Amino acid sequence: MKIILSNEALLWFKEEMEAEPGDAIRFFARYGGSSSIQAGFSLGVTKEQPDEVAIETEHDSVRYYVESRDKWYFLDHDLHVNIDPKLDELIYSYEKA
């Protein structure tokens, strides 16, 4: 599994979540909503330091990661993070790894 972030998404994190060097952004499974890979669950995002990292990537000294306890959500898919240009919101897509 990999986390792939578009340049637009990286800019969104800097502007909307005030991500700066040394910060960490966590993607996590949350109950409710829907996704194309897990019925009844959706993906959440928060700024917090990691506990047990399963997968991570780093851009401009900001860590983007998934904890071990949330790895099940991805079912061996890569996470692609982009921006919906009309809504200026994060959008997620999943591709089989």
Short mmCIF file of C-alpha atoms in Angstrom, two decimals:
data_model
loop_
_atom_site.label_atom_id
_atom_site.label_comp_id
_atom_site.label_asym_id
_atom_site.label_seq_id
_atom_site.Cartn_x
_atom_site.Cartn_y
_atom_site.Cartn_z
CA MET A 1 0.00 0.00 0.00
CA LYS A 2 1.14 3.53 -0.82
CA ILE A 3 -0.16 6.99 -0.10
CA ILE A 4 -0.06 9.19 -3.21
CA LEU A 5 -0.84 12.89 -2.80
CA SER A 6 -1.36 15.34 -5.66
CA ASN A 7 0.36 18.73 -5.55
CA GLU A 8 -3.07 20.30 -5.08
CA ALA A 9 -3.73 18.07 -2.06
CA LEU A 10 -0.36 18.98 -0.53
CA LEU A 11 -1.21 22.67 -0.92
CA TRP A 12 -4.65 22.04 0.62
CA PHE A 13 -3.04 20.47 3.71
CA LYS A 14 -0.72 23.48 4.09
CA GLU A 15 -3.55 26.00 3.73
CA GLU A 16 -6.53 24.28 5.38
CA MET A 17 -4.83 22.22 8.08
CA GLU A 18 -1.85 24.55 8.50
CA ALA A 19 0.54 21.63 7.99
CA GLU A 20 4.15 22.65 8.44
CA PRO A 21 7.47 20.82 8.79
CA GLY A 22 7.42 18.43 11.74
CA ASP A 23 3.64 17.87 11.58
CA ALA A 24 1.96 14.56 10.83
CA ILE A 25 -1.34 13.98 9.01
CA ARG A 26 -3.20 10.76 9.78
CA PHE A 27 -5.70 9.02 7.49
CA PHE A 28 -8.04 6.77 9.47
CA ALA A 29 -11.10 4.56 9.11
CA ARG A 30 -14.24 5.97 10.66
CA TYR A 31 -17.64 4.40 11.14
CA GLY A 32 -20.33 5.84 8.91
CA GLY A 33 -20.43 7.22 5.42
CA SER A 34 -19.35 5.11 2.49
CA SER A 35 -16.38 4.38 0.32
CA SER A 36 -15.75 2.30 -2.75
CA ILE A 37 -13.82 -0.30 -0.72
CA GLN A 38 -15.56 -0.50 2.68
CA ALA A 39 -19.34 -0.35 3.08
CA GLY A 40 -20.44 1.58 6.16
CA PHE A 41 -17.05 3.26 6.67
CA SER A 42 -15.35 6.33 5.29
CA LEU A 43 -11.92 7.88 5.50
CA GLY A 44 -11.13 10.59 8.02
CA VAL A 45 -8.11 12.86 8.31
CA THR A 46 -6.59 14.60 11.31
CA LYS A 47 -3.35 16.27 12.30
CA GLU A 48 -1.69 14.21 15.04
CA GLN A 49 1.60 12.50 15.75
CA PRO A 50 1.75 8.75 15.00
CA ASP A 51 1.62 5.84 17.39
CA GLU A 52 2.14 2.66 15.29
CA VAL A 53 2.66 3.55 11.64
CA ALA A 54 1.70 0.96 9.02
CA ILE A 55 2.47 3.09 5.96
CA GLU A 56 3.69 6.63 5.45
CA THR A 57 5.05 9.10 2.97
CA GLU A 58 6.73 12.45 3.58
CA HIS A 59 6.51 15.73 1.66
CA ASP A 60 8.20 18.97 2.72
CA SER A 61 9.00 17.39 6.11
CA VAL A 62 5.31 16.63 6.81
CA ARG A 63 4.46 12.97 7.44
CA TYR A 64 1.26 11.51 5.93
CA TYR A 65 0.44 8.12 7.40
CA VAL A 66 -1.96 5.32 8.31
CA GLU A 67 -1.80 3.61 11.70
CA SER A 68 -1.51 -0.18 11.94
CA ARG A 69 -5.01 -0.40 13.46
CA ASP A 70 -6.51 1.23 10.31
CA LYS A 71 -4.63 -0.75 7.67
CA TRP A 72 -7.56 -3.20 7.27
CA TYR A 73 -9.63 -0.43 5.69
CA PHE A 74 -7.49 -0.29 2.54
CA LEU A 75 -7.68 -3.98 1.54
CA ASP A 76 -4.33 -3.88 -0.29
CA HIS A 77 -5.21 -0.70 -2.19
CA ASP A 78 -3.10 2.41 -2.69
CA LEU A 79 -4.65 5.62 -1.41
CA HIS A 80 -4.73 8.52 -3.88
CA VAL A 81 -5.53 11.93 -2.39
CA ASN A 82 -6.61 14.78 -4.62
CA ILE A 83 -8.82 17.88 -4.54
CA ASP A 84 -12.29 18.43 -5.95
CA PRO A 85 -11.72 21.78 -7.69
CA LYS A 86 -15.38 22.84 -7.48
CA LEU A 87 -15.75 22.16 -3.74
CA ASP A 88 -12.11 22.68 -2.72
CA GLU A 89 -12.33 19.50 -0.66
CA LEU A 90 -10.24 16.35 -0.43
CA ILE A 91 -11.28 13.42 -2.58
CA TYR A 92 -9.97 9.90 -2.19
CA SER A 93 -9.60 7.12 -4.71
CA TYR A 94 -8.27 3.63 -4.22
CA GLU A 95 -6.31 1.52 -6.70
CA LYS A 96 -5.42 -2.12 -6.21
CA ALA A 97 -1.78 -2.32 -5.13
#
